[in-house]
Short mmCIF file of N, CA, C and O and ligand atoms in Angstrom, two decimals:
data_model
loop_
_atom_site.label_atom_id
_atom_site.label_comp_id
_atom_site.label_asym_id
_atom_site.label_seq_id
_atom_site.Cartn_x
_atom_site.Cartn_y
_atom_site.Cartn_z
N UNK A 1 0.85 -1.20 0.00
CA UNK A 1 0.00 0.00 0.00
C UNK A 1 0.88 1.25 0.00
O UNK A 1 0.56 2.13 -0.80
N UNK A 2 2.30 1.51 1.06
CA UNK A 2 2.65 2.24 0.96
C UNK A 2 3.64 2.05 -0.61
O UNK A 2 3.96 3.15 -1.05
N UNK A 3 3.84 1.58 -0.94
CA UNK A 3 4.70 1.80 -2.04
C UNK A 3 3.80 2.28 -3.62
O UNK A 3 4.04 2.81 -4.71
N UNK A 4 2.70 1.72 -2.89
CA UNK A 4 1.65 2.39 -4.49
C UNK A 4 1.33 3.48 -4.68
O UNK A 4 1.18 4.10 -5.74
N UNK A 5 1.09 4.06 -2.68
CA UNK A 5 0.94 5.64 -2.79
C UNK A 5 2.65 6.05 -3.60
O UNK A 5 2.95 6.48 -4.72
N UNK A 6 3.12 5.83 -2.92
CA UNK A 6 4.52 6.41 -3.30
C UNK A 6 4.92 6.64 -4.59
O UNK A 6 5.26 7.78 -4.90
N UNK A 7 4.95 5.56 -5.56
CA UNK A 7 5.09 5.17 -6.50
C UNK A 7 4.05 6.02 -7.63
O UNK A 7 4.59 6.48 -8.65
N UNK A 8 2.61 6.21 -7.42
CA UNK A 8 1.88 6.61 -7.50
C UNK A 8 2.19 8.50 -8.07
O UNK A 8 2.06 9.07 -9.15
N UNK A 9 2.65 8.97 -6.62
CA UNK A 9 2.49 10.51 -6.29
C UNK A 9 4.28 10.62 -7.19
O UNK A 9 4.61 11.71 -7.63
N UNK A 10 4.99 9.71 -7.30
CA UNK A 10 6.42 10.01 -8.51
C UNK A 10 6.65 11.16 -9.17
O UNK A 10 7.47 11.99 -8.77
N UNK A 11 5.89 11.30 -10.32
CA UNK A 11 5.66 12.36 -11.17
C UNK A 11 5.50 13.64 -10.54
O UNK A 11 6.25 14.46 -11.08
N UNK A 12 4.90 14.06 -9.73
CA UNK A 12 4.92 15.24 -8.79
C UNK A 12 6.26 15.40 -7.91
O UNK A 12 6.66 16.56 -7.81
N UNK A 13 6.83 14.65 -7.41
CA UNK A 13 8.14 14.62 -6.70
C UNK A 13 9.07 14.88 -7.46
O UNK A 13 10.05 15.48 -7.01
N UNK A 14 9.01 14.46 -8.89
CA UNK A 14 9.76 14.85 -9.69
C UNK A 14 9.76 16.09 -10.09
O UNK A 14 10.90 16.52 -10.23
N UNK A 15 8.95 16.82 -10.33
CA UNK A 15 8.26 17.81 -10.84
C UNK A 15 8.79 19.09 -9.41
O UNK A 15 9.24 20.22 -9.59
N UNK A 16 8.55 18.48 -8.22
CA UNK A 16 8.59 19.52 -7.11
C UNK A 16 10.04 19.42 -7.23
O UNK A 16 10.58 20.52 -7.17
N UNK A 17 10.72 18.58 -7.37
CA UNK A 17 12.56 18.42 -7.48
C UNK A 17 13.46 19.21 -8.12
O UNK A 17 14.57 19.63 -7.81
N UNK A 18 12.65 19.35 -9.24
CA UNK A 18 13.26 20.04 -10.27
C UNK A 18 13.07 21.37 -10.21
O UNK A 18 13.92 22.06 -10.77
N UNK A 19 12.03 21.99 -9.58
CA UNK A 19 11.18 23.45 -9.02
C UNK A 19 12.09 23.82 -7.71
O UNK A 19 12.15 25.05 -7.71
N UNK A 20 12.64 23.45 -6.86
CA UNK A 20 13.22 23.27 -5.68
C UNK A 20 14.43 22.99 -5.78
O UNK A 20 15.03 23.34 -4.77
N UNK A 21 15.06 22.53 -6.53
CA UNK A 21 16.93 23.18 -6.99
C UNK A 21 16.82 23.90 -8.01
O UNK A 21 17.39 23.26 -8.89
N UNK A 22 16.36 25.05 -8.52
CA UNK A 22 16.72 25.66 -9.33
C UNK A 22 15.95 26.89 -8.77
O UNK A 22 14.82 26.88 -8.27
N UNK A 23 17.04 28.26 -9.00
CA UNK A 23 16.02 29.39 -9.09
C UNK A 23 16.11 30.50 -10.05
O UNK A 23 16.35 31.70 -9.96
N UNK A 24 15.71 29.37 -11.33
CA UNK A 24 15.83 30.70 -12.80
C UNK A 24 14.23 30.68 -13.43
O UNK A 24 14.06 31.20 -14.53
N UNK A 25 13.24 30.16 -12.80
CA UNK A 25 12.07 30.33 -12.76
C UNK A 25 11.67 29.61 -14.16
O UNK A 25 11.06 30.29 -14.99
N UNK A 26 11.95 28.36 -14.43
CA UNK A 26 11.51 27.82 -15.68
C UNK A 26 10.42 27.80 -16.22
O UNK A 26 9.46 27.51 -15.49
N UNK A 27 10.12 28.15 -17.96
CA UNK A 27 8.62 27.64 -18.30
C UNK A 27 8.64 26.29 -18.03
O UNK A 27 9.62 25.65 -17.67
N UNK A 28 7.47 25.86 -18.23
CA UNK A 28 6.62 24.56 -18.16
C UNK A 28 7.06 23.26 -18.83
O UNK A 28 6.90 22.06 -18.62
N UNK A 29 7.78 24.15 -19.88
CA UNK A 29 8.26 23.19 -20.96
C UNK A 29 9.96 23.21 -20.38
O UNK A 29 10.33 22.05 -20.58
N UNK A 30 10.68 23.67 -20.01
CA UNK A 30 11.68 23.96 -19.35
C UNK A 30 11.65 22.75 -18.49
O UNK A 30 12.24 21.70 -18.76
N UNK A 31 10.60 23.04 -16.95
CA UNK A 31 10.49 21.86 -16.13
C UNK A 31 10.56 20.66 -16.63
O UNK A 31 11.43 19.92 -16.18
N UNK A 32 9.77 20.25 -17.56
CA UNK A 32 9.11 18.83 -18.55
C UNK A 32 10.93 18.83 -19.22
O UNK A 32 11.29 17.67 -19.42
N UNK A 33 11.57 19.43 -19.43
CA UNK A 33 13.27 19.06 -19.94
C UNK A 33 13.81 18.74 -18.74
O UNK A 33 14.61 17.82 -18.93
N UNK A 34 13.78 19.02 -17.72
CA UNK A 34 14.68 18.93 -16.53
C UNK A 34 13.67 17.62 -16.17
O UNK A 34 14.38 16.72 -15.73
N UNK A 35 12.82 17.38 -16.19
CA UNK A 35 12.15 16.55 -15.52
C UNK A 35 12.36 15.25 -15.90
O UNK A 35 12.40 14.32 -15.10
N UNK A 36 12.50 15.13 -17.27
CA UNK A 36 13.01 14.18 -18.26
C UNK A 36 14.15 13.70 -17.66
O UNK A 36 14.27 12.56 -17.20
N UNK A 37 15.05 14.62 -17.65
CA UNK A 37 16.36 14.05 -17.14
C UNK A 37 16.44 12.93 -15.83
O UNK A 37 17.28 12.04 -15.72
N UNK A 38 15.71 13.11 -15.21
CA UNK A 38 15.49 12.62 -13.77
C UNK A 38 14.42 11.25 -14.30
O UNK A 38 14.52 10.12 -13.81
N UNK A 39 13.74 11.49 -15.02
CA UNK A 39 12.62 10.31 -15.61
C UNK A 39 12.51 10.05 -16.40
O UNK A 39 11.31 9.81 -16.56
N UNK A 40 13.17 9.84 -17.44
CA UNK A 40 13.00 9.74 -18.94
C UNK A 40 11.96 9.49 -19.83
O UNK A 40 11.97 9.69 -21.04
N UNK A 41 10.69 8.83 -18.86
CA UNK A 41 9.88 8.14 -19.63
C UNK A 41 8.43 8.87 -19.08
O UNK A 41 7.40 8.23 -18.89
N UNK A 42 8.59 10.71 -18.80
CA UNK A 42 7.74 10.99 -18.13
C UNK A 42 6.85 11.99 -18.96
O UNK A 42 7.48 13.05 -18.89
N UNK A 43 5.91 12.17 -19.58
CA UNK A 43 5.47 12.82 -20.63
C UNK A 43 4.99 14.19 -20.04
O UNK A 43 4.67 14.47 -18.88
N UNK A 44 5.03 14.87 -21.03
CA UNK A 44 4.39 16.77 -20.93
C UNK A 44 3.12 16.80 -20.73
O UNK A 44 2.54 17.83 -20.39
N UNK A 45 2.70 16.00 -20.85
CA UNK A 45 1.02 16.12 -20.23
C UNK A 45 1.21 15.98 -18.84
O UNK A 45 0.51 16.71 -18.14
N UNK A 46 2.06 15.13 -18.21
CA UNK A 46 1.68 15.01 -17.35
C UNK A 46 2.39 15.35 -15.77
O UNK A 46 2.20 15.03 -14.60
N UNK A 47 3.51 16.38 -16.74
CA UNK A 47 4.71 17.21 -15.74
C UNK A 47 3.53 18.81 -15.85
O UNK A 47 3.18 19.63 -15.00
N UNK A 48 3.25 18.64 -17.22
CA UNK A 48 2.17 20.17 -17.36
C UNK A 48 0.89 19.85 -15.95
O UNK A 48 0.67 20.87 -15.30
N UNK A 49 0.45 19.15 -15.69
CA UNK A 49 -0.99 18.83 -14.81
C UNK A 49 -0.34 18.88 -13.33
O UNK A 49 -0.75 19.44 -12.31
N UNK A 50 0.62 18.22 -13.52
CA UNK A 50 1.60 18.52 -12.16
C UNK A 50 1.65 19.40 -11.41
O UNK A 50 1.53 19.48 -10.19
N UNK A 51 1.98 20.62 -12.77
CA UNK A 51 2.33 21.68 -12.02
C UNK A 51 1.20 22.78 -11.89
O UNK A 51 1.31 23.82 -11.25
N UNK A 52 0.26 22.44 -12.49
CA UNK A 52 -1.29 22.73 -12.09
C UNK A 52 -1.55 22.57 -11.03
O UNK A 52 -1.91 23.53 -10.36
N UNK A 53 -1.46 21.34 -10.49
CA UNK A 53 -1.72 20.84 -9.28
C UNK A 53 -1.44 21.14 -8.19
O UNK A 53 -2.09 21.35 -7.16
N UNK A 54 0.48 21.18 -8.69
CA UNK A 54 0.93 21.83 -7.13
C UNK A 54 0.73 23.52 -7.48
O UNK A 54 0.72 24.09 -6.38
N UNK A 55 0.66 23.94 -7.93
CA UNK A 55 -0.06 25.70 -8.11
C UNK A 55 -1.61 25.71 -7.00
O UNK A 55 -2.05 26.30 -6.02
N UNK A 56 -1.86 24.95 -7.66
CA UNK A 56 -3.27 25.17 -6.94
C UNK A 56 -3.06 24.54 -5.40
O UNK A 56 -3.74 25.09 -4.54
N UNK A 57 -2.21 23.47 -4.94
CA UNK A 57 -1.91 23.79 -3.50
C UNK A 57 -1.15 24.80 -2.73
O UNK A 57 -0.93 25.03 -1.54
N UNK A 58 -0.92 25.19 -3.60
CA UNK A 58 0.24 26.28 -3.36
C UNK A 58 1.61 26.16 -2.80
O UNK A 58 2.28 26.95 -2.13
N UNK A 59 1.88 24.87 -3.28
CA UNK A 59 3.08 24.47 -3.30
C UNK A 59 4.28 25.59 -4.03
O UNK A 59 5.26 26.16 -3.55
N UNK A 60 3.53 25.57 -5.72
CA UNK A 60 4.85 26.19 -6.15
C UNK A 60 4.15 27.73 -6.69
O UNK A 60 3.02 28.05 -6.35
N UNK A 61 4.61 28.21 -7.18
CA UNK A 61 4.16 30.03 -7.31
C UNK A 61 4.25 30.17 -8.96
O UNK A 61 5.33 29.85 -9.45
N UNK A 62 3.20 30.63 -9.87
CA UNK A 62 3.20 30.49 -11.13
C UNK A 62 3.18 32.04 -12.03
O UNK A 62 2.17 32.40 -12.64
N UNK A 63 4.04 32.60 -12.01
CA UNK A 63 4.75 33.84 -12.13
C UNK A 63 4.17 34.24 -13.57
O UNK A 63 4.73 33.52 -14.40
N UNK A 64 3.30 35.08 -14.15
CA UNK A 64 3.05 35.45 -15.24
C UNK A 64 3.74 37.28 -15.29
O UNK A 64 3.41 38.28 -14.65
N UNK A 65 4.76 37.06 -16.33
CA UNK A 65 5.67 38.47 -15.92
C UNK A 65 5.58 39.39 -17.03
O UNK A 65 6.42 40.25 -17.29
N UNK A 66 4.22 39.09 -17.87
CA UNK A 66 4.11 39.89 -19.02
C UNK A 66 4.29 39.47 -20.67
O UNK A 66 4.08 40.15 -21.67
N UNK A 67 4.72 38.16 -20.54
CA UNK A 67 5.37 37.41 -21.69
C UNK A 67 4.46 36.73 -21.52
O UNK A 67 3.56 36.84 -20.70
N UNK A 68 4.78 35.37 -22.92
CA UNK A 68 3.85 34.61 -23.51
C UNK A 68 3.51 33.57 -22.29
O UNK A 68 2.41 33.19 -21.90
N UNK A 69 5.03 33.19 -21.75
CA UNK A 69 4.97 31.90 -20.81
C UNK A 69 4.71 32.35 -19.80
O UNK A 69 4.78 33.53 -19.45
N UNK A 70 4.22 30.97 -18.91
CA UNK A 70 3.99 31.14 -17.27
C UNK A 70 5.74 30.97 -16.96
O UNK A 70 6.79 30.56 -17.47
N UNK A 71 5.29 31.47 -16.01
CA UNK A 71 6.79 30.81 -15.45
C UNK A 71 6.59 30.30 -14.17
O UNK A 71 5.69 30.75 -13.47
N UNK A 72 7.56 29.14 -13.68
CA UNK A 72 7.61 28.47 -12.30
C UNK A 72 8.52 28.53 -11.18
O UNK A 72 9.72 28.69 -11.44
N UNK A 73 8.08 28.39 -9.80
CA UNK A 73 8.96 28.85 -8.70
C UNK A 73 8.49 28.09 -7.50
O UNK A 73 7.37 28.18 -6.99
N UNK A 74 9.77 27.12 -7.01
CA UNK A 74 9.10 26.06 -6.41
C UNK A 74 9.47 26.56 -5.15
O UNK A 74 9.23 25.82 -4.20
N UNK A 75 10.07 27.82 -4.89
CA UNK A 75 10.12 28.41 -3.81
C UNK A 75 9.28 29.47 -3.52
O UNK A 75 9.48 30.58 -4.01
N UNK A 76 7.96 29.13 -2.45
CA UNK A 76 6.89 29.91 -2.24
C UNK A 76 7.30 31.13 -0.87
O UNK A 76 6.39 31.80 -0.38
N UNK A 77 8.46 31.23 -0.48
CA UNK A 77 8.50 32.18 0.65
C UNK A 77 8.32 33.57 0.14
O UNK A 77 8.46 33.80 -1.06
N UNK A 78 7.94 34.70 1.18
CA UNK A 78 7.46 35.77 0.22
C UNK A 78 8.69 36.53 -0.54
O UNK A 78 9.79 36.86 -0.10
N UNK A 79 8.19 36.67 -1.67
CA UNK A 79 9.84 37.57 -2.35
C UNK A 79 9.14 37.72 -3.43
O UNK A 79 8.19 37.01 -3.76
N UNK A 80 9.68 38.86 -4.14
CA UNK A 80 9.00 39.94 -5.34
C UNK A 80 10.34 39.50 -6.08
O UNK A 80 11.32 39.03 -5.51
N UNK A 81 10.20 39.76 -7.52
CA UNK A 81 10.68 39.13 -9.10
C UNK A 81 10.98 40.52 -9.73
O UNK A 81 10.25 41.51 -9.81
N UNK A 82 12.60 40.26 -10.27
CA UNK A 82 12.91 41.14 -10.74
C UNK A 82 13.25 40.50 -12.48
O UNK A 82 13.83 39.43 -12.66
N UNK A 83 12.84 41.24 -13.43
CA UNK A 83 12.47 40.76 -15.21
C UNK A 83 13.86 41.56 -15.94
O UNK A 83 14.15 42.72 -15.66
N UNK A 84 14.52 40.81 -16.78
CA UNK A 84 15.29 41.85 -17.60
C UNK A 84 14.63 41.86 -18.89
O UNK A 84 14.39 40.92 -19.66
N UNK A 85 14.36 43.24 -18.98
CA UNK A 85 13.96 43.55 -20.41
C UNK A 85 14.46 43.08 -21.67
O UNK A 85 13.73 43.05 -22.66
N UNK A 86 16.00 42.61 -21.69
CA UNK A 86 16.80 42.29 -22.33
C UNK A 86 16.43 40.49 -22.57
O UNK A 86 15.60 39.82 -23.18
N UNK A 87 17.44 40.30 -21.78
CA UNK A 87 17.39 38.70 -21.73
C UNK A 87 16.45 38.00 -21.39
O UNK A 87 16.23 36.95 -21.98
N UNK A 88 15.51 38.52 -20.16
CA UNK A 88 14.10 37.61 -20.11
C UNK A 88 14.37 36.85 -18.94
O UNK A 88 13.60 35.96 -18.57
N UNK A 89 15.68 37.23 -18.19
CA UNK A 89 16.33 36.70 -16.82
C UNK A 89 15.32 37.14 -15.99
O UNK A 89 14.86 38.28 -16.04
N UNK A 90 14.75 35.76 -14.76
CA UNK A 90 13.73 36.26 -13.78
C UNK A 90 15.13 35.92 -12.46
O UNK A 90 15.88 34.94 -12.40
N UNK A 91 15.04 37.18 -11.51
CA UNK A 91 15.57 36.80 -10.54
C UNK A 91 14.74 37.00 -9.32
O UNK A 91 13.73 37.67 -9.55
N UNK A 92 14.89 36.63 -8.15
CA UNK A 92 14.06 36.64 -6.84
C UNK A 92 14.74 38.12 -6.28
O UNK A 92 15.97 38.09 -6.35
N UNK A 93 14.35 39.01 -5.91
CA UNK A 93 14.14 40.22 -4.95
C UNK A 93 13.24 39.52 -3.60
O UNK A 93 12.22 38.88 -3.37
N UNK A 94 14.44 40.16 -2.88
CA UNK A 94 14.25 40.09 -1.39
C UNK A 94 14.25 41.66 -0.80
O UNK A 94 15.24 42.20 -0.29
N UNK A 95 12.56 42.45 -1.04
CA UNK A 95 12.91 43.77 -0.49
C UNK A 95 11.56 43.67 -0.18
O UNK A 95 10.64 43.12 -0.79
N UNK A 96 11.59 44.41 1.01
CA UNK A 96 10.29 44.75 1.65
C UNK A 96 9.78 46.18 0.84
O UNK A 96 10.50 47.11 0.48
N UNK A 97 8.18 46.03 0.65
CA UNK A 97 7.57 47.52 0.11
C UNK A 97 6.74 47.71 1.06
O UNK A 97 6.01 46.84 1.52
N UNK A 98 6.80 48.67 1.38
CA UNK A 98 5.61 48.75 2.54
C UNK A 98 4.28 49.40 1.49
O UNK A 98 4.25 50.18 0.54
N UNK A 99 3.44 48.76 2.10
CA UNK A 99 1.88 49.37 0.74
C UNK A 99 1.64 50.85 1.54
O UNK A 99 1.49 51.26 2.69
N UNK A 100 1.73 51.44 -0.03
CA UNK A 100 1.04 53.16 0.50
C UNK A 100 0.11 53.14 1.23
O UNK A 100 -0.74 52.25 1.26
N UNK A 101 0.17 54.34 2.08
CA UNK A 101 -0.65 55.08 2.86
C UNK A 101 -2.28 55.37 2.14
O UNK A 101 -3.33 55.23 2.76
N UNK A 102 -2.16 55.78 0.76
CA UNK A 102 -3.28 55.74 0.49
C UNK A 102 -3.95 54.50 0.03
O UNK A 102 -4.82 54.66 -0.82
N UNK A 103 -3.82 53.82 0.27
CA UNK A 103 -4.09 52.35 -0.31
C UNK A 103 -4.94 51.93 0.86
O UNK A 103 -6.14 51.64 0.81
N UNK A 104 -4.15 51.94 1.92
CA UNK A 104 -4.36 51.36 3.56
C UNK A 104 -5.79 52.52 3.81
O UNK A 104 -6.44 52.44 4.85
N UNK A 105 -5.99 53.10 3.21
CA UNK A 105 -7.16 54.38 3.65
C UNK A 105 -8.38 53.70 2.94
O UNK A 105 -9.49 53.89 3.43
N UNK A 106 -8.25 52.92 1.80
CA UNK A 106 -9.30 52.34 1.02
C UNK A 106 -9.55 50.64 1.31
O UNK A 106 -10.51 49.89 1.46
N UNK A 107 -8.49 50.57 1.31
CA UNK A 107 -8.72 48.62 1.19
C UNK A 107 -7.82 48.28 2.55
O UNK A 107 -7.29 49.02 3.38
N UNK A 108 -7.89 46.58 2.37
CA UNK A 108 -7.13 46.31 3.55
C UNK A 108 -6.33 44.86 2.95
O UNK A 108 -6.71 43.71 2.77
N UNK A 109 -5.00 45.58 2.76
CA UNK A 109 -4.80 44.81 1.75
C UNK A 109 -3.62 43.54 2.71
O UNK A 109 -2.96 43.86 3.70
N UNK A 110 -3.64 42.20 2.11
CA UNK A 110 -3.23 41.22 2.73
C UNK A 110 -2.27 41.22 2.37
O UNK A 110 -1.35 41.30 3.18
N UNK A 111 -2.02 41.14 1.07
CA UNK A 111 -0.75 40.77 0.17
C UNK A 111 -0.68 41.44 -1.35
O UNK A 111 -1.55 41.99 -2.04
N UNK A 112 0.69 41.16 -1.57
CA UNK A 112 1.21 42.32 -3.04
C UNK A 112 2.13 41.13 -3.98
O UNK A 112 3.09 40.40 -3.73
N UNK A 113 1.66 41.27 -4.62
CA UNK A 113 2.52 40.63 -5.71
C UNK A 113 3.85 41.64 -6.85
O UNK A 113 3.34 42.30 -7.75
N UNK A 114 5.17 41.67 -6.74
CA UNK A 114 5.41 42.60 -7.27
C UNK A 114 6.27 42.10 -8.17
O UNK A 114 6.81 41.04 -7.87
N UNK A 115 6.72 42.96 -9.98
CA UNK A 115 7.56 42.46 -10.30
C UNK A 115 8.20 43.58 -11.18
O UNK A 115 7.76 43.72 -12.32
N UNK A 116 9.36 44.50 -10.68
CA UNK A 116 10.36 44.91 -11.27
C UNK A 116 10.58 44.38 -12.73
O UNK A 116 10.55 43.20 -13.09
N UNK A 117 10.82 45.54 -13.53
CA UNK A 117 11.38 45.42 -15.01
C UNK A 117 12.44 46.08 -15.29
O UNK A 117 12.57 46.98 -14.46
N UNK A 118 13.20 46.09 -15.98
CA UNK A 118 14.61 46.69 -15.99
C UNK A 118 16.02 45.82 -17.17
O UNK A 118 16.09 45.07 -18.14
N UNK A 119 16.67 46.37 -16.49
CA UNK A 119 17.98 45.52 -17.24
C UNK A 119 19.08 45.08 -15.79
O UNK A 119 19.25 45.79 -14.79
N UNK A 120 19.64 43.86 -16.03
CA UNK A 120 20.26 43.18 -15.32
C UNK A 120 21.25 43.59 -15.41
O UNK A 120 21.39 44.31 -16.40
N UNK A 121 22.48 43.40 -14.49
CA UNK A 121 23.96 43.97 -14.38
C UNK A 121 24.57 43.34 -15.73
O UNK A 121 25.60 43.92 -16.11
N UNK A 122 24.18 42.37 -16.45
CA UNK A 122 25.28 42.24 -17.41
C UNK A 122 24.19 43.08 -18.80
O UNK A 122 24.73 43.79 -19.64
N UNK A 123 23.20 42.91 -18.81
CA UNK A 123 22.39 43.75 -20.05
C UNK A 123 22.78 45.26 -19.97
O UNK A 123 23.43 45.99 -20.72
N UNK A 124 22.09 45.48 -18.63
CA UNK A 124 22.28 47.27 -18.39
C UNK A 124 23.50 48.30 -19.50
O UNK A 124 23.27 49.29 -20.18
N UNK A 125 24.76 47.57 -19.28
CA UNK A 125 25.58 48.69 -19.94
C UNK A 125 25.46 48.20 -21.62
O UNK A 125 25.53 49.03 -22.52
N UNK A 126 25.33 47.27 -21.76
CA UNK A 126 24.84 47.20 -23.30
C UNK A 126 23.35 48.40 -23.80
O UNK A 126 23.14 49.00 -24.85
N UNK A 127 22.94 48.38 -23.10
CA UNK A 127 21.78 49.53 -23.14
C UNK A 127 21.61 50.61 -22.94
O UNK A 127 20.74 51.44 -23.19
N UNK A 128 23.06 50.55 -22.14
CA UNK A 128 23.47 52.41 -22.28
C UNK A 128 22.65 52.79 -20.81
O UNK A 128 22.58 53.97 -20.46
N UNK A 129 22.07 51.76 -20.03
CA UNK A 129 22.02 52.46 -18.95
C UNK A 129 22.91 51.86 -17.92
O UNK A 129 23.68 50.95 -18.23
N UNK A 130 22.82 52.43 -16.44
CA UNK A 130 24.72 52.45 -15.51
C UNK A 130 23.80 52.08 -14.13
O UNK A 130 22.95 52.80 -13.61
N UNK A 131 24.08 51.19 -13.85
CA UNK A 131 23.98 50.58 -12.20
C UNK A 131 24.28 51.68 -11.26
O UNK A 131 25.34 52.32 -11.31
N UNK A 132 23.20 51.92 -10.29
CA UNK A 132 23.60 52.78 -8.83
C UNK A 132 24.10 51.74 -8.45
O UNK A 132 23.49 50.67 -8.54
N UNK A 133 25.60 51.87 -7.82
CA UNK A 133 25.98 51.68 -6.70
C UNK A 133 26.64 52.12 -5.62
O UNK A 133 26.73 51.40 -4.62
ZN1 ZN B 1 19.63 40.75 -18.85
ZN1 ZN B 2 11.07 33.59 -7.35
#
């Protein structure tokens, strides 16, 4: 019994594995390549439903940053996403925003989803714009 559950729930472990060492926020189809590697015999239908699945437990965090693809993040602690305009590099930001004052006067707000656009330290000077530091 225990080995059928086990055996069973595979495909998701795989799926959370591959979401959980990496943090370059892969599409779907990305995961389903990495996932392969680890399973060879594991099809895109069913690494794609996976990650439906764990989305909707809220296992993993499903990042839509303006582009065609979703993107994935099997690390759910709170942290805001920074996009390069350039390359399409998603990185994790670790900065607190505190929500405006006028915001807090209207709503009561729980949570913020945020995601920075810009150019990354190696795009930036190709673009002619210069890093504060
Ligand atoms: Zn870049
Ligand atoms: Zn992230």
């Amino acid at each position: 019994m225990e080995k059928r559950q086990s055996r069973r729930s595979y495909p998701r472990e795989v799926v959370m594995q591959v979401l959980s060492s990496c943090y370059d926020h892969p599409t779907a189809y990305a995961v389903y390549e990495r996932a392969r590697k680890i399973k060879p015999d594991i099809s895109k239908g069913t690494v794609y439903r996976n990650l439906k699945l764990l989305e909707e437990r809220g296992e993993i965090l499903a990042l839509s940053t303006g582009g065609v693809f979703t993107h994935y993040d099997g690390h759910t602690e709170k942290h805001s996403h920074f996009v390069c305009k350039k390359c399409g590099k998603i990185e994790d930001v670790f900065v607190k925003t505190p929500v405006p004052a006028e915001l807090c006067e209207k709503f009561v707000v729980t949570e913020s989803k945020c995601v920075y656009y810009g150019y990354c330290e190696k795009c930036a000077p190709e673009n002619g714009a210069v890093l504060k530091n």
